[in-house]
Each structure stands twice: as structure tokens, then as C-alpha cells.
């Protein structure tokens, strides 16, 4: 899976720029353009709301490979396997509590 944030690091690498060595949100897609597999993407954390609202009134989500964890404001977290459930219809957080907790911790670390 690719994202719009991947265009910038891809173009930087094609241009031979050292700026691509910085910490960027996206990953370069040059390996894919050369016929190789997509590089491993670090987990992406999404949080909505202002800084004051982060802990109580914001949507939180993490995408890590095939897993997506979502927590709506004031509700329990939801876990989805995007390979087997791309429409996010079956919350499997109770079947995979360790994965749900790991992704929840990633979000909490980002909003500290």
C-alpha cells in the first residue's frame, strides 16, 4: 500500500537529494519502480483534535502492516485485519488483545 506522503521521498531519491535521508513520514517507492517489493513501512499513527483534546475527545488510529486499530472518542478500541477484512466490518480486538494493546500503546506514546 502506498500513500501520498510517499511521493516526496520518492522524488527526492530519484533526484539524488540528501534531503531524503531525513526523518520523513513517507517511504521512497524507488525499489518498487525498479521491480522490487515495497519496503517495510513503519506504523502510521493518526490522531484528530487539538492538543488539549488528544486524550479524551479525539479519534485515534494506527496502521501497521495488515493491522488497523481505531479508537473513536469515548469508546473502546477496534482492531481490523485489512487483508481479510478491507471494509473494516469485523472488530477482532477481543480475538487479538496483544496486537490491539501494542497498537494502542503506539498511539499513547505519540500523544504524550
Coordinates of N, CA and C in Angstrom, one line a residue:
X1 N 0.8 -1.2 0.0 CA 0.0 0.0 0.0 C 0.9 1.2 0.0
X2 N 0.5 2.2 -0.8 CA 1.3 3.5 -0.8 C 0.3 4.6 -0.4
X3 N 1.0 5.7 0.0 CA 0.2 6.9 0.4 C 0.8 8.1 -0.3
X4 N 0.1 9.2 -0.3 CA 0.5 10.4 -0.9 C 1.8 10.9 -0.3
X5 N 2.0 10.6 1.0 CA 3.3 11.1 1.6 C 4.5 10.3 1.1
X6 N 4.3 9.3 0.3 CA 5.4 8.6 -0.3 C 6.0 9.3 -1.6
X7 N 5.3 10.2 -2.1 CA 5.7 10.9 -3.4 C 7.0 11.7 -3.1
X8 N 7.0 12.5 -2.0 CA 8.1 13.4 -1.7 C 9.4 12.6 -1.5
X9 N 9.5 11.6 -0.6 CA 10.7 10.8 -0.5 C 11.1 10.1 -1.8
X10 N 10.1 9.7 -2.6 CA 10.4 9.0 -3.9 C 11.1 10.0 -4.8
X11 N 10.5 11.2 -4.9 CA 11.1 12.2 -5.8 C 12.5 12.6 -5.4
X12 N 12.7 12.8 -4.0 CA 14.0 13.1 -3.5 C 15.0 12.1 -3.9
X13 N 14.7 10.8 -3.8 CA 15.6 9.8 -4.1 C 16.0 9.7 -5.6
X14 N 14.9 9.9 -6.4 CA 15.2 10.0 -7.9 C 16.1 11.1 -8.2
X15 N 15.9 12.3 -7.5 CA 16.7 13.5 -7.8 C 18.1 13.3 -7.2
X16 N 18.4 12.3 -6.4 CA 19.7 12.2 -5.8 C 19.9 13.1 -4.6
X17 N 18.9 13.6 -4.0 CA 19.0 14.6 -2.9 C 19.3 13.9 -1.6
X18 N 20.1 14.6 -0.8 CA 20.4 14.1 0.6 C 19.2 14.4 1.5
X19 N 18.3 15.2 1.1 CA 17.2 15.5 2.0 C 16.3 14.3 2.3
X20 N 16.3 13.3 1.4 CA 15.6 12.1 1.7 C 16.1 11.3 2.8
X21 N 17.3 11.6 3.3 CA 17.9 10.9 4.4 C 17.3 11.3 5.8
X22 N 16.6 12.5 5.7 CA 15.9 13.0 7.0 C 14.8 12.1 7.3
X23 N 14.3 12.3 8.6 CA 13.1 11.6 9.0 C 11.9 12.1 8.3
X24 N 11.3 11.3 7.4 CA 10.1 11.7 6.7 C 9.0 10.8 7.0
X25 N 7.7 11.2 6.8 CA 6.6 10.4 7.1 C 6.4 9.3 6.0
X26 N 6.8 9.6 4.8 CA 6.6 8.6 3.8 C 7.9 7.8 3.5
X27 N 7.8 6.8 2.6 CA 8.9 6.0 2.2 C 9.1 6.1 0.7
X28 N 10.3 5.9 0.3 CA 10.6 6.0 -1.2 C 10.1 4.8 -1.9
X29 N 9.5 5.0 -3.0 CA 8.9 3.9 -3.8 C 9.9 3.5 -4.9
X30 N 11.1 4.0 -4.9 CA 12.1 3.7 -6.0 C 12.3 2.2 -6.1
X31 N 12.4 1.4 -4.9 CA 12.6 0.0 -5.1 C 11.4 -0.7 -5.9
X32 N 10.2 -0.2 -5.7 CA 9.1 -0.8 -6.4 C 9.2 -0.4 -7.9
X33 N 9.6 0.8 -8.2 CA 9.8 1.2 -9.6 C 10.8 0.4 -10.3
X34 N 11.8 -0.1 -9.5 CA 12.8 -1.0 -10.1 C 12.5 -2.4 -10.1
X35 N 11.2 -2.7 -9.7 CA 10.7 -4.1 -9.8 C 10.9 -4.9 -8.5
X36 N 11.3 -4.3 -7.5 CA 11.5 -5.0 -6.2 C 10.2 -4.8 -5.4
X37 N 10.1 -5.4 -4.2 CA 9.0 -5.3 -3.4 C 9.0 -4.0 -2.6
X38 N 7.8 -3.7 -2.1 CA 7.6 -2.5 -1.3 C 8.4 -2.5 0.0
X39 N 9.2 -1.5 0.3 CA 9.9 -1.6 1.6 C 8.9 -1.6 2.8
X40 N 9.4 -2.1 3.9 CA 8.6 -2.2 5.1 C 8.3 -0.8 5.6
X41 N 7.0 -0.5 5.9 CA 6.6 0.8 6.3 C 6.5 0.8 7.8
X42 N 7.0 1.8 8.5 CA 6.8 1.9 9.9 C 5.3 2.2 10.2
X43 N 4.9 1.9 11.4 CA 3.5 2.1 11.8 C 3.1 3.6 11.6
X44 N 1.9 3.9 11.0 CA 1.4 5.2 10.9 C 0.4 5.5 11.9
X45 N 0.6 6.6 12.7 CA -0.4 6.9 13.8 C -1.1 8.2 13.3
X46 N -2.4 8.1 13.5 CA -3.3 9.2 13.2 C -4.1 9.7 14.4
X47 N -4.1 11.0 14.7 CA -4.9 11.5 15.8 C -5.5 12.8 15.4
X48 N -6.8 12.9 15.7 CA -7.5 14.2 15.4 C -7.7 15.0 16.6
X49 N -8.0 16.3 16.4 CA -8.3 17.2 17.6 C -7.1 18.0 18.0
X50 N -7.4 19.0 18.8 CA -6.3 19.9 19.3 C -5.5 19.2 20.4
X51 N -4.4 19.7 20.8 CA -3.5 19.1 21.8 C -4.3 18.9 23.1
X52 N -5.1 19.9 23.5 CA -5.9 19.7 24.7 C -6.9 18.6 24.7
X53 N -7.3 18.2 23.5 CA -8.4 17.2 23.3 C -7.8 15.8 23.1
X54 N -6.5 15.7 22.9 CA -6.0 14.4 22.5 C -6.4 13.2 23.3
X55 N -6.4 13.4 24.6 CA -6.7 12.2 25.5 C -8.1 11.8 25.6
X56 N -9.0 12.8 25.4 CA -10.4 12.4 25.7 C -11.4 12.6 24.5
X57 N -11.2 13.5 23.6 CA -12.2 13.8 22.6 C -11.7 13.6 21.1
X58 N -10.7 12.8 20.9 CA -10.2 12.7 19.6 C -10.3 11.3 19.0
X59 N -10.3 11.2 17.7 CA -10.2 9.9 17.1 C -8.7 9.5 17.1
X60 N -8.4 8.3 17.3 CA -7.1 7.8 17.2 C -7.0 6.5 16.4
X61 N -6.0 6.4 15.6 CA -5.9 5.2 14.7 C -4.4 4.9 14.4
X62 N -4.1 3.7 14.2 CA -2.8 3.2 13.9 C -2.9 2.2 12.7
X63 N -2.0 2.3 11.7 CA -2.0 1.3 10.7 C -0.6 0.7 10.7
X64 N -0.5 -0.6 10.9 CA 0.8 -1.3 11.0 C 0.7 -2.6 10.2
X65 N 1.2 -2.5 8.9 CA 1.0 -3.7 8.0 C -0.4 -4.0 7.8
X66 N -0.8 -5.2 8.0 CA -2.2 -5.6 7.8 C -3.2 -5.2 8.9
X67 N -2.7 -4.7 10.0 CA -3.5 -4.3 11.1 C -3.9 -2.8 11.2
X68 N -5.1 -2.6 11.5 CA -5.6 -1.2 11.8 C -6.3 -1.2 13.1
X69 N -5.9 -0.3 14.0 CA -6.6 -0.1 15.3 C -7.2 1.3 15.3
X70 N -8.4 1.4 15.7 CA -9.2 2.7 15.7 C -9.8 2.8 17.1
X71 N -9.8 4.0 17.6 CA -10.5 4.3 18.9 C -11.3 5.6 18.7
X72 N -12.6 5.5 18.5 CA -13.4 6.7 18.5 C -13.5 7.3 19.9
X73 N -13.8 8.6 20.0 CA -13.8 9.3 21.2 C -14.8 8.6 22.2
X74 N -14.3 8.3 23.4 CA -15.1 7.8 24.5 C -15.6 6.3 24.3
X75 N -15.0 5.6 23.3 CA -15.4 4.2 23.0 C -14.2 3.3 23.1
X76 N -14.5 2.0 23.1 CA -13.4 1.0 23.1 C -12.7 1.0 21.8
X77 N -11.4 0.6 21.8 CA -10.7 0.4 20.5 C -11.2 -0.7 19.7
X78 N -11.0 -0.6 18.4 CA -11.4 -1.6 17.4 C -10.2 -2.0 16.6
X79 N -10.1 -3.3 16.4 CA -9.0 -3.8 15.6 C -9.5 -4.5 14.3
X80 N -8.8 -4.3 13.2 CA -9.2 -4.9 12.0 C -8.0 -5.5 11.2
X81 N -8.2 -6.6 10.6 CA -7.2 -7.2 9.7 C -7.6 -6.8 8.3
X82 N -6.8 -5.8 7.8 CA -7.2 -5.2 6.5 C -7.0 -6.2 5.3
X83 N -6.2 -7.2 5.5 CA -6.1 -8.2 4.4 C -7.3 -9.1 4.3
X84 N -7.9 -9.5 5.4 CA -9.1 -10.4 5.3 C -10.4 -9.6 5.5
X85 N -10.3 -8.3 5.9 CA -11.5 -7.5 6.1 C -11.2 -6.1 5.7
X86 N -11.0 -5.8 4.4 CA -10.6 -4.5 3.9 C -11.7 -3.4 4.2
X87 N -13.0 -3.8 4.4 CA -14.0 -2.9 4.6 C -14.2 -2.6 6.1
X88 N -13.4 -3.2 6.9 CA -13.4 -3.0 8.4 C -14.8 -3.2 9.0
X89 N -15.3 -4.4 8.7 CA -16.7 -4.8 9.1 C -16.6 -5.7 10.4
X90 N -15.5 -6.3 10.7 CA -15.4 -7.2 11.8 C -14.3 -6.8 12.8
X91 N -14.8 -6.3 13.9 CA -13.8 -5.9 15.0 C -13.3 -7.1 15.7
X92 N -12.0 -7.3 15.6 CA -11.4 -8.6 16.2 C -10.5 -8.2 17.4
X93 N -10.7 -7.1 18.0 CA -9.9 -6.7 19.2 C -9.9 -7.8 20.3
X94 N -11.0 -8.4 20.5 CA -11.1 -9.4 21.6 C -10.4 -10.7 21.2
X95 N -10.2 -11.0 19.9 CA -9.5 -12.2 19.4 C -8.0 -12.0 19.4
X96 N -7.6 -10.7 19.3 CA -6.1 -10.4 19.3 C -5.8 -9.3 20.3
X97 N -6.0 -9.5 21.6 CA -5.8 -8.5 22.5 C -4.3 -8.0 22.6
X98 N -3.3 -8.8 22.3 CA -2.0 -8.4 22.4 C -1.7 -7.4 21.2
X99 N -2.2 -7.6 20.1 CA -2.0 -6.7 18.9 C -2.7 -5.4 19.2
X100 N -3.9 -5.5 19.7 CA -4.7 -4.3 20.0 C -4.0 -3.4 21.0
X101 N -3.4 -4.0 22.1 CA -2.7 -3.3 23.1 C -1.5 -2.7 22.6
X102 N -0.7 -3.4 21.8 CA 0.5 -2.9 21.2 C 0.3 -1.6 20.4
X103 N -0.8 -1.7 19.5 CA -1.1 -0.5 18.7 C -1.7 0.6 19.5
X104 N -2.4 0.3 20.6 CA -2.9 1.4 21.5 C -1.7 2.1 22.2
X105 N -0.7 1.3 22.6 CA 0.5 1.9 23.2 C 1.2 2.8 22.2
X106 N 1.3 2.4 20.9 CA 1.9 3.3 19.9 C 1.2 4.7 19.9
X107 N -0.1 4.7 19.9 CA -0.9 5.9 19.9 C -0.6 6.7 21.2
X108 N -0.7 6.1 22.3 CA -0.5 6.8 23.6 C 0.9 7.4 23.6
X109 N 1.9 6.7 23.1 CA 3.3 7.3 23.1 C 3.3 8.5 22.2
X110 N 2.6 8.6 21.1 CA 2.6 9.8 20.3 C 1.9 11.0 20.9
X111 N 0.9 10.8 21.8 CA 0.2 11.9 22.3 C 0.7 12.4 23.7
X112 N 1.8 11.7 24.1 CA 2.3 12.1 25.4 C 3.0 13.5 25.3

